[in-house]
Short mmCIF file of N, CA and C in Angstrom, two decimals:
data_model
loop_
_atom_site.label_atom_id
_atom_site.label_comp_id
_atom_site.label_asym_id
_atom_site.label_seq_id
_atom_site.Cartn_x
_atom_site.Cartn_y
_atom_site.Cartn_z
N MET O 1 -8.05 20.17 13.86
CA MET O 1 -6.95 20.15 12.92
C MET O 1 -6.03 18.96 13.19
N LYS O 2 -5.88 18.57 14.46
CA LYS O 2 -5.03 17.43 14.78
C LYS O 2 -5.57 16.15 14.15
N ALA O 3 -6.88 15.99 14.15
CA ALA O 3 -7.48 14.80 13.54
C ALA O 3 -7.19 14.76 12.05
N LEU O 4 -7.24 15.92 11.41
CA LEU O 4 -6.95 16.00 9.99
C LEU O 4 -5.48 15.68 9.72
N ASN O 5 -4.60 16.18 10.57
CA ASN O 5 -3.18 15.86 10.44
C ASN O 5 -2.94 14.36 10.60
N PHE O 6 -3.60 13.74 11.58
CA PHE O 6 -3.45 12.30 11.79
C PHE O 6 -3.93 11.51 10.58
N LEU O 7 -5.01 11.99 9.96
CA LEU O 7 -5.58 11.28 8.81
C LEU O 7 -4.55 11.13 7.68
N PHE O 8 -3.71 12.13 7.49
CA PHE O 8 -2.76 12.11 6.38
C PHE O 8 -1.33 11.75 6.78
N LYS O 9 -1.06 11.69 8.06
CA LYS O 9 0.30 11.38 8.53
C LYS O 9 0.66 9.95 8.13
N THR O 10 1.91 9.77 7.70
CA THR O 10 2.36 8.45 7.30
C THR O 10 3.78 8.22 7.79
N ASP O 11 4.22 6.98 7.76
CA ASP O 11 5.53 6.63 8.29
C ASP O 11 6.66 6.70 7.27
N ASN O 12 6.34 6.96 5.99
CA ASN O 12 7.35 7.08 4.93
C ASN O 12 8.20 5.82 4.78
N ASP O 13 7.61 4.67 5.04
CA ASP O 13 8.32 3.39 5.01
C ASP O 13 7.98 2.63 3.73
N VAL O 14 8.97 1.98 3.14
CA VAL O 14 8.77 1.21 1.91
C VAL O 14 7.87 -0.01 2.17
N SER O 15 8.00 -0.64 3.32
CA SER O 15 7.17 -1.83 3.60
C SER O 15 5.70 -1.45 3.69
N THR O 16 5.38 -0.30 4.26
CA THR O 16 3.99 0.15 4.31
C THR O 16 3.50 0.47 2.90
N PHE O 17 4.36 1.07 2.09
CA PHE O 17 4.04 1.34 0.68
C PHE O 17 3.68 0.04 -0.03
N LEU O 18 4.48 -1.00 0.19
CA LEU O 18 4.22 -2.29 -0.46
C LEU O 18 2.87 -2.88 -0.03
N LEU O 19 2.57 -2.81 1.26
CA LEU O 19 1.28 -3.31 1.75
C LEU O 19 0.13 -2.53 1.14
N ARG O 20 0.28 -1.21 1.07
CA ARG O 20 -0.76 -0.34 0.53
C ARG O 20 -1.04 -0.66 -0.93
N VAL O 21 0.01 -0.72 -1.73
CA VAL O 21 -0.17 -0.98 -3.16
C VAL O 21 -0.69 -2.40 -3.39
N LEU O 22 -0.17 -3.35 -2.65
CA LEU O 22 -0.64 -4.73 -2.80
C LEU O 22 -2.13 -4.86 -2.49
N LEU O 23 -2.57 -4.26 -1.38
CA LEU O 23 -3.99 -4.33 -1.04
C LEU O 23 -4.83 -3.63 -2.11
N GLY O 24 -4.35 -2.50 -2.62
CA GLY O 24 -5.07 -1.80 -3.68
C GLY O 24 -5.16 -2.61 -4.96
N VAL O 25 -4.05 -3.22 -5.34
CA VAL O 25 -4.02 -4.02 -6.58
C VAL O 25 -4.90 -5.26 -6.45
N VAL O 26 -4.92 -5.88 -5.29
CA VAL O 26 -5.77 -7.06 -5.08
C VAL O 26 -7.25 -6.67 -5.11
N PHE O 27 -7.59 -5.52 -4.57
CA PHE O 27 -9.00 -5.15 -4.50
C PHE O 27 -9.51 -4.45 -5.75
N PHE O 28 -8.63 -3.90 -6.56
CA PHE O 28 -9.11 -3.21 -7.76
C PHE O 28 -9.95 -4.12 -8.67
N PRO O 29 -9.51 -5.33 -8.99
CA PRO O 29 -10.36 -6.18 -9.85
C PRO O 29 -11.73 -6.48 -9.22
N HIS O 30 -11.77 -6.64 -7.91
CA HIS O 30 -13.05 -6.90 -7.24
C HIS O 30 -13.97 -5.69 -7.36
N GLY O 31 -13.40 -4.51 -7.17
CA GLY O 31 -14.19 -3.29 -7.34
C GLY O 31 -14.61 -3.08 -8.78
N ALA O 32 -13.70 -3.38 -9.72
CA ALA O 32 -14.02 -3.23 -11.15
C ALA O 32 -15.12 -4.21 -11.57
N GLN O 33 -15.17 -5.38 -10.96
CA GLN O 33 -16.26 -6.31 -11.23
C GLN O 33 -17.59 -5.67 -10.84
N LYS O 34 -17.58 -5.05 -9.67
CA LYS O 34 -18.82 -4.51 -9.12
C LYS O 34 -19.27 -3.21 -9.79
N VAL O 35 -18.33 -2.39 -10.24
CA VAL O 35 -18.68 -1.11 -10.83
C VAL O 35 -18.75 -1.16 -12.35
N LEU O 36 -17.77 -1.80 -12.97
CA LEU O 36 -17.64 -1.75 -14.43
C LEU O 36 -18.05 -3.03 -15.14
N GLY O 37 -18.25 -4.10 -14.39
CA GLY O 37 -18.57 -5.38 -15.00
C GLY O 37 -17.35 -6.08 -15.59
N TRP O 38 -16.16 -5.60 -15.26
CA TRP O 38 -14.94 -6.23 -15.75
C TRP O 38 -14.68 -7.53 -15.01
N PHE O 39 -13.81 -8.35 -15.53
CA PHE O 39 -13.36 -9.59 -14.89
C PHE O 39 -14.53 -10.51 -14.53
N GLY O 40 -15.54 -10.53 -15.37
CA GLY O 40 -16.68 -11.41 -15.16
C GLY O 40 -17.69 -10.90 -14.15
N GLY O 41 -17.60 -9.63 -13.78
CA GLY O 41 -18.54 -9.07 -12.80
C GLY O 41 -19.86 -8.67 -13.43
N TYR O 42 -20.78 -8.24 -12.58
CA TYR O 42 -22.13 -7.89 -13.02
C TYR O 42 -22.35 -6.40 -13.20
N GLY O 43 -21.31 -5.59 -12.94
CA GLY O 43 -21.47 -4.15 -13.07
C GLY O 43 -22.22 -3.57 -11.88
N PHE O 44 -22.37 -2.26 -11.92
CA PHE O 44 -22.96 -1.56 -10.78
C PHE O 44 -24.40 -1.97 -10.51
N SER O 45 -25.25 -1.92 -11.52
CA SER O 45 -26.67 -2.22 -11.27
C SER O 45 -26.88 -3.68 -10.88
N GLY O 46 -26.14 -4.59 -11.50
CA GLY O 46 -26.26 -6.00 -11.13
C GLY O 46 -25.80 -6.26 -9.70
N THR O 47 -24.71 -5.62 -9.32
CA THR O 47 -24.19 -5.81 -7.96
C THR O 47 -25.12 -5.18 -6.93
N MET O 48 -25.62 -3.98 -7.24
CA MET O 48 -26.59 -3.34 -6.33
C MET O 48 -27.82 -4.23 -6.16
N GLY O 49 -28.30 -4.80 -7.26
CA GLY O 49 -29.46 -5.68 -7.20
C GLY O 49 -29.20 -6.91 -6.35
N PHE O 50 -28.01 -7.48 -6.48
CA PHE O 50 -27.66 -8.65 -5.67
C PHE O 50 -27.56 -8.28 -4.20
N PHE O 51 -26.88 -7.20 -3.89
CA PHE O 51 -26.72 -6.80 -2.48
C PHE O 51 -28.05 -6.45 -1.84
N THR O 52 -28.87 -5.68 -2.55
CA THR O 52 -30.14 -5.25 -1.94
C THR O 52 -31.21 -6.32 -2.02
N GLY O 53 -31.25 -7.09 -3.11
CA GLY O 53 -32.30 -8.10 -3.29
C GLY O 53 -32.00 -9.41 -2.61
N MET O 54 -30.83 -9.97 -2.88
CA MET O 54 -30.49 -11.30 -2.34
C MET O 54 -29.96 -11.24 -0.91
N LEU O 55 -29.08 -10.28 -0.66
CA LEU O 55 -28.48 -10.19 0.67
C LEU O 55 -29.23 -9.26 1.61
N HIS O 56 -30.21 -8.52 1.08
CA HIS O 56 -31.04 -7.59 1.86
C HIS O 56 -30.21 -6.51 2.57
N VAL O 57 -29.17 -6.05 1.88
CA VAL O 57 -28.35 -4.96 2.39
C VAL O 57 -29.04 -3.66 1.99
N PRO O 58 -29.21 -2.71 2.90
CA PRO O 58 -29.79 -1.42 2.52
C PRO O 58 -28.97 -0.76 1.41
N ALA O 59 -29.64 -0.04 0.52
CA ALA O 59 -29.00 0.52 -0.68
C ALA O 59 -27.80 1.39 -0.33
N LEU O 60 -27.89 2.20 0.72
CA LEU O 60 -26.77 3.06 1.10
C LEU O 60 -25.54 2.22 1.44
N PHE O 61 -25.72 1.17 2.21
CA PHE O 61 -24.59 0.32 2.61
C PHE O 61 -24.06 -0.49 1.43
N ALA O 62 -24.95 -0.89 0.53
CA ALA O 62 -24.51 -1.58 -0.68
C ALA O 62 -23.64 -0.66 -1.52
N PHE O 63 -24.07 0.59 -1.68
CA PHE O 63 -23.28 1.56 -2.43
C PHE O 63 -21.93 1.80 -1.76
N LEU O 64 -21.92 1.95 -0.44
CA LEU O 64 -20.65 2.17 0.26
C LEU O 64 -19.71 0.98 0.14
N ALA O 65 -20.26 -0.23 0.14
CA ALA O 65 -19.43 -1.42 -0.02
C ALA O 65 -18.79 -1.45 -1.40
N ILE O 66 -19.56 -1.13 -2.42
CA ILE O 66 -19.04 -1.10 -3.79
C ILE O 66 -17.98 0.00 -3.91
N ALA O 67 -18.28 1.17 -3.36
CA ALA O 67 -17.33 2.29 -3.42
C ALA O 67 -16.04 1.97 -2.68
N ALA O 68 -16.15 1.28 -1.55
CA ALA O 68 -14.96 0.95 -0.77
C ALA O 68 -14.02 0.06 -1.57
N GLU O 69 -14.57 -0.88 -2.31
CA GLU O 69 -13.72 -1.78 -3.09
C GLU O 69 -13.16 -1.11 -4.34
N PHE O 70 -13.94 -0.29 -5.01
CA PHE O 70 -13.47 0.31 -6.27
C PHE O 70 -12.65 1.58 -6.00
N ALA O 71 -13.29 2.59 -5.43
CA ALA O 71 -12.58 3.85 -5.16
C ALA O 71 -11.51 3.64 -4.09
N GLY O 72 -11.80 2.77 -3.13
CA GLY O 72 -10.82 2.49 -2.07
C GLY O 72 -9.56 1.86 -2.62
N ALA O 73 -9.70 0.96 -3.58
CA ALA O 73 -8.53 0.33 -4.19
C ALA O 73 -7.69 1.35 -4.95
N ILE O 74 -8.35 2.22 -5.70
CA ILE O 74 -7.62 3.26 -6.44
C ILE O 74 -6.93 4.21 -5.46
N ALA O 75 -7.65 4.59 -4.40
CA ALA O 75 -7.06 5.48 -3.39
C ALA O 75 -5.85 4.84 -2.74
N LEU O 76 -5.92 3.55 -2.45
CA LEU O 76 -4.77 2.87 -1.85
C LEU O 76 -3.58 2.85 -2.80
N ILE O 77 -3.81 2.57 -4.06
CA ILE O 77 -2.71 2.55 -5.02
C ILE O 77 -2.02 3.91 -5.07
N LEU O 78 -2.81 4.97 -5.02
CA LEU O 78 -2.26 6.32 -5.05
C LEU O 78 -1.75 6.79 -3.69
N GLY O 79 -2.18 6.15 -2.63
CA GLY O 79 -1.82 6.60 -1.29
C GLY O 79 -2.61 7.82 -0.88
N LEU O 80 -3.82 7.94 -1.37
CA LEU O 80 -4.69 9.09 -1.11
C LEU O 80 -5.80 8.67 -0.15
N PHE O 81 -5.91 9.37 0.97
CA PHE O 81 -6.88 9.00 2.02
C PHE O 81 -6.69 7.53 2.41
N THR O 82 -5.46 7.15 2.62
CA THR O 82 -5.11 5.76 2.87
C THR O 82 -5.88 5.17 4.04
N ARG O 83 -5.94 5.89 5.15
CA ARG O 83 -6.62 5.35 6.33
C ARG O 83 -8.11 5.14 6.08
N VAL O 84 -8.74 6.07 5.39
CA VAL O 84 -10.17 5.95 5.08
C VAL O 84 -10.41 4.77 4.15
N ALA O 85 -9.58 4.65 3.11
CA ALA O 85 -9.72 3.55 2.15
C ALA O 85 -9.50 2.20 2.83
N ALA O 86 -8.49 2.12 3.68
CA ALA O 86 -8.21 0.88 4.39
C ALA O 86 -9.34 0.53 5.35
N LEU O 87 -9.90 1.54 6.01
CA LEU O 87 -11.04 1.29 6.91
C LEU O 87 -12.24 0.77 6.13
N GLY O 88 -12.49 1.33 4.95
CA GLY O 88 -13.60 0.85 4.12
C GLY O 88 -13.43 -0.60 3.70
N ILE O 89 -12.22 -0.95 3.31
CA ILE O 89 -11.96 -2.33 2.91
C ILE O 89 -12.04 -3.27 4.11
N ALA O 90 -11.51 -2.86 5.25
CA ALA O 90 -11.61 -3.70 6.45
C ALA O 90 -13.06 -3.91 6.85
N ALA O 91 -13.86 -2.86 6.80
CA ALA O 91 -15.29 -2.98 7.13
C ALA O 91 -15.99 -3.92 6.15
N ASN O 92 -15.67 -3.79 4.86
CA ASN O 92 -16.23 -4.70 3.85
C ASN O 92 -15.92 -6.15 4.18
N MET O 93 -14.68 -6.41 4.52
CA MET O 93 -14.26 -7.78 4.79
C MET O 93 -14.91 -8.32 6.07
N LEU O 94 -15.05 -7.48 7.08
CA LEU O 94 -15.74 -7.92 8.31
C LEU O 94 -17.19 -8.29 8.02
N VAL O 95 -17.86 -7.47 7.24
CA VAL O 95 -19.25 -7.75 6.89
C VAL O 95 -19.36 -9.00 6.03
N ALA O 96 -18.43 -9.16 5.08
CA ALA O 96 -18.45 -10.36 4.23
C ALA O 96 -18.26 -11.62 5.06
N VAL O 97 -17.37 -11.57 6.03
CA VAL O 97 -17.17 -12.73 6.92
C VAL O 97 -18.44 -13.00 7.71
N ALA O 98 -18.99 -11.96 8.31
CA ALA O 98 -20.18 -12.13 9.16
C ALA O 98 -21.40 -12.61 8.38
N MET O 99 -21.59 -12.08 7.17
CA MET O 99 -22.81 -12.39 6.43
C MET O 99 -22.71 -13.64 5.56
N VAL O 100 -21.50 -13.98 5.10
CA VAL O 100 -21.39 -15.04 4.10
C VAL O 100 -20.39 -16.12 4.50
N HIS O 101 -19.17 -15.76 4.83
CA HIS O 101 -18.06 -16.72 4.87
C HIS O 101 -17.84 -17.43 6.20
N TRP O 102 -18.33 -16.87 7.29
CA TRP O 102 -18.09 -17.46 8.61
C TRP O 102 -18.55 -18.91 8.68
N GLN O 103 -19.69 -19.19 8.10
CA GLN O 103 -20.29 -20.53 8.17
C GLN O 103 -19.44 -21.61 7.49
N TYR O 104 -18.50 -21.20 6.61
CA TYR O 104 -17.68 -22.18 5.90
C TYR O 104 -16.33 -22.41 6.56
N GLY O 105 -16.07 -21.73 7.66
CA GLY O 105 -14.83 -21.93 8.39
C GLY O 105 -13.68 -21.10 7.84
N LEU O 106 -12.50 -21.38 8.33
CA LEU O 106 -11.32 -20.59 8.00
C LEU O 106 -10.85 -20.79 6.57
N PHE O 107 -10.81 -22.01 6.11
CA PHE O 107 -10.08 -22.33 4.88
C PHE O 107 -10.85 -21.98 3.61
N MET O 108 -10.08 -21.52 2.62
CA MET O 108 -10.63 -21.29 1.28
C MET O 108 -11.01 -22.65 0.70
N ASN O 109 -11.80 -22.63 -0.34
CA ASN O 109 -12.31 -23.86 -0.94
C ASN O 109 -11.45 -24.27 -2.14
N TRP O 110 -10.16 -24.49 -1.90
CA TRP O 110 -9.22 -24.79 -2.98
C TRP O 110 -9.60 -26.06 -3.74
N ALA O 111 -10.02 -27.07 -3.03
CA ALA O 111 -10.31 -28.37 -3.67
C ALA O 111 -11.76 -28.50 -4.13
N GLY O 112 -12.60 -27.53 -3.81
CA GLY O 112 -14.00 -27.60 -4.20
C GLY O 112 -14.82 -28.55 -3.35
N ASN O 113 -14.33 -28.88 -2.16
CA ASN O 113 -15.02 -29.83 -1.28
C ASN O 113 -16.04 -29.17 -0.37
N GLN O 114 -15.99 -27.86 -0.24
CA GLN O 114 -16.91 -27.15 0.65
C GLN O 114 -18.05 -26.54 -0.17
N LYS O 115 -19.08 -26.09 0.52
CA LYS O 115 -20.20 -25.44 -0.15
C LYS O 115 -19.90 -23.97 -0.45
N GLY O 116 -18.88 -23.42 0.18
CA GLY O 116 -18.53 -22.01 -0.02
C GLY O 116 -17.09 -21.75 0.40
N GLU O 117 -16.69 -20.50 0.32
CA GLU O 117 -15.33 -20.09 0.65
C GLU O 117 -15.22 -19.71 2.12
N GLY O 118 -14.12 -20.11 2.73
CA GLY O 118 -13.83 -19.71 4.11
C GLY O 118 -13.35 -18.26 4.16
N PHE O 119 -12.89 -17.84 5.32
CA PHE O 119 -12.58 -16.43 5.51
C PHE O 119 -11.10 -16.12 5.70
N GLU O 120 -10.20 -17.02 5.32
CA GLU O 120 -8.77 -16.75 5.53
C GLU O 120 -8.29 -15.56 4.71
N PHE O 121 -8.74 -15.42 3.46
CA PHE O 121 -8.39 -14.26 2.65
C PHE O 121 -8.85 -12.97 3.32
N HIS O 122 -10.06 -12.98 3.82
CA HIS O 122 -10.64 -11.80 4.45
C HIS O 122 -9.83 -11.40 5.69
N LEU O 123 -9.39 -12.40 6.43
CA LEU O 123 -8.58 -12.15 7.62
C LEU O 123 -7.26 -11.47 7.25
N LEU O 124 -6.63 -11.95 6.18
CA LEU O 124 -5.39 -11.32 5.72
C LEU O 124 -5.64 -9.88 5.27
N ALA O 125 -6.70 -9.66 4.52
CA ALA O 125 -7.02 -8.31 4.05
C ALA O 125 -7.29 -7.38 5.23
N ILE O 126 -8.00 -7.86 6.23
CA ILE O 126 -8.27 -7.05 7.43
C ILE O 126 -6.96 -6.72 8.13
N GLY O 127 -6.07 -7.70 8.25
CA GLY O 127 -4.79 -7.47 8.90
C GLY O 127 -3.96 -6.41 8.19
N VAL O 128 -3.88 -6.49 6.87
CA VAL O 128 -3.15 -5.48 6.10
C VAL O 128 -3.81 -4.12 6.25
N ALA O 129 -5.13 -4.08 6.19
CA ALA O 129 -5.85 -2.81 6.33
C ALA O 129 -5.61 -2.19 7.70
N VAL O 130 -5.59 -2.99 8.74
CA VAL O 130 -5.34 -2.45 10.09
C VAL O 130 -3.95 -1.83 10.18
N VAL O 131 -2.96 -2.48 9.58
CA VAL O 131 -1.61 -1.90 9.56
C VAL O 131 -1.63 -0.54 8.88
N LEU O 132 -2.34 -0.43 7.76
CA LEU O 132 -2.42 0.84 7.04
C LEU O 132 -3.18 1.90 7.82
N ILE O 133 -4.21 1.49 8.55
CA ILE O 133 -4.94 2.44 9.39
C ILE O 133 -4.02 2.98 10.48
N ILE O 134 -3.20 2.14 11.04
CA ILE O 134 -2.30 2.55 12.13
C ILE O 134 -1.13 3.38 11.59
N ARG O 135 -0.50 2.94 10.51
CA ARG O 135 0.76 3.54 10.07
C ARG O 135 0.63 4.53 8.93
N GLY O 136 -0.46 4.51 8.20
CA GLY O 136 -0.61 5.40 7.06
C GLY O 136 -0.15 4.73 5.78
N GLY O 137 0.01 5.54 4.74
CA GLY O 137 0.26 5.03 3.40
C GLY O 137 1.69 4.68 3.07
N GLY O 138 2.63 5.05 3.91
CA GLY O 138 4.02 4.72 3.62
C GLY O 138 4.65 5.64 2.59
N LYS O 139 5.77 5.22 2.10
CA LYS O 139 6.55 6.01 1.15
C LYS O 139 5.74 6.25 -0.13
N TRP O 140 5.95 7.39 -0.73
CA TRP O 140 5.34 7.79 -2.00
C TRP O 140 3.81 7.86 -1.95
N ALA O 141 3.25 8.10 -0.78
CA ALA O 141 1.80 8.27 -0.67
C ALA O 141 1.42 9.72 -0.96
N ALA O 142 0.33 9.91 -1.68
CA ALA O 142 -0.18 11.26 -1.93
C ALA O 142 -0.55 11.95 -0.62
N ASP O 143 -0.87 11.17 0.38
CA ASP O 143 -1.19 11.73 1.71
C ASP O 143 -0.06 12.59 2.25
N THR O 144 1.18 12.26 1.90
CA THR O 144 2.33 13.02 2.38
C THR O 144 2.27 14.47 1.90
N ALA O 145 1.91 14.68 0.65
CA ALA O 145 1.81 16.03 0.10
C ALA O 145 0.71 16.81 0.83
N ILE O 146 -0.40 16.16 1.11
CA ILE O 146 -1.49 16.82 1.83
C ILE O 146 -1.05 17.15 3.24
N GLU O 147 -0.38 16.20 3.90
CA GLU O 147 0.10 16.44 5.26
C GLU O 147 1.08 17.62 5.28
N ASN O 148 1.99 17.68 4.33
CA ASN O 148 2.95 18.78 4.26
C ASN O 148 2.25 20.11 4.03
N SER O 149 1.23 20.12 3.21
CA SER O 149 0.46 21.34 2.96
C SER O 149 -0.27 21.79 4.22
N LEU O 150 -0.85 20.84 4.94
CA LEU O 150 -1.52 21.18 6.19
C LEU O 150 -0.54 21.73 7.22
N ARG O 151 0.63 21.12 7.29
CA ARG O 151 1.66 21.57 8.23
C ARG O 151 2.11 22.99 7.88
N ALA O 152 2.32 23.26 6.59
CA ALA O 152 2.74 24.60 6.16
C ALA O 152 1.66 25.63 6.48
N THR O 153 0.40 25.27 6.26
CA THR O 153 -0.70 26.18 6.57
C THR O 153 -0.76 26.46 8.07
N ALA O 154 -0.57 25.44 8.87
CA ALA O 154 -0.58 25.62 10.33
C ALA O 154 0.57 26.52 10.78
N LEU O 155 1.74 26.34 10.18
CA LEU O 155 2.89 27.19 10.52
C LEU O 155 2.65 28.63 10.11
N GLU O 156 2.02 28.85 8.94
CA GLU O 156 1.71 30.19 8.50
C GLU O 156 0.73 30.88 9.46
N ARG O 157 -0.27 30.12 9.91
CA ARG O 157 -1.24 30.69 10.87
C ARG O 157 -0.57 31.01 12.18
N ALA O 158 0.33 30.13 12.63
CA ALA O 158 1.03 30.36 13.90
C ALA O 158 1.94 31.58 13.81
N ALA O 159 2.53 31.79 12.64
CA ALA O 159 3.43 32.94 12.47
C ALA O 159 2.66 34.25 12.39
N ALA O 160 1.42 34.20 11.96
CA ALA O 160 0.61 35.41 11.79
C ALA O 160 0.03 35.92 13.06
#
């Protein structure tokens, strides 16, 4: 039960709320590209085909990566399962750096002089995700309602 309480516990801080919503808003279009084909994306089947065919990612991990960006972004915006959503996005970014972006160095390809994008964006996303994993969803997170419900249930059991 303590692990479940930790999962939903949050610091009720506005700055954590801002980080949570910002990370969710930034990742939602990326997830929508992969799931819905919005914003110039290939949709679910196209993205699965790219991950499994071109990158040779096993189908389960490809699905989890897509889910982490789409469902994880929505969960972050709502503050629901914040730590799980942030962990999924951090894992996605670590894998993206290791498999694709590491070879291009730190810097993004702003001027178009490199063959690919560096990993500075990924590093920032990982940093924000780690803060959310440590501190929770912040103020106005749905996790707070779940935590309060768990606490009330525990108190009722203790009283009985």
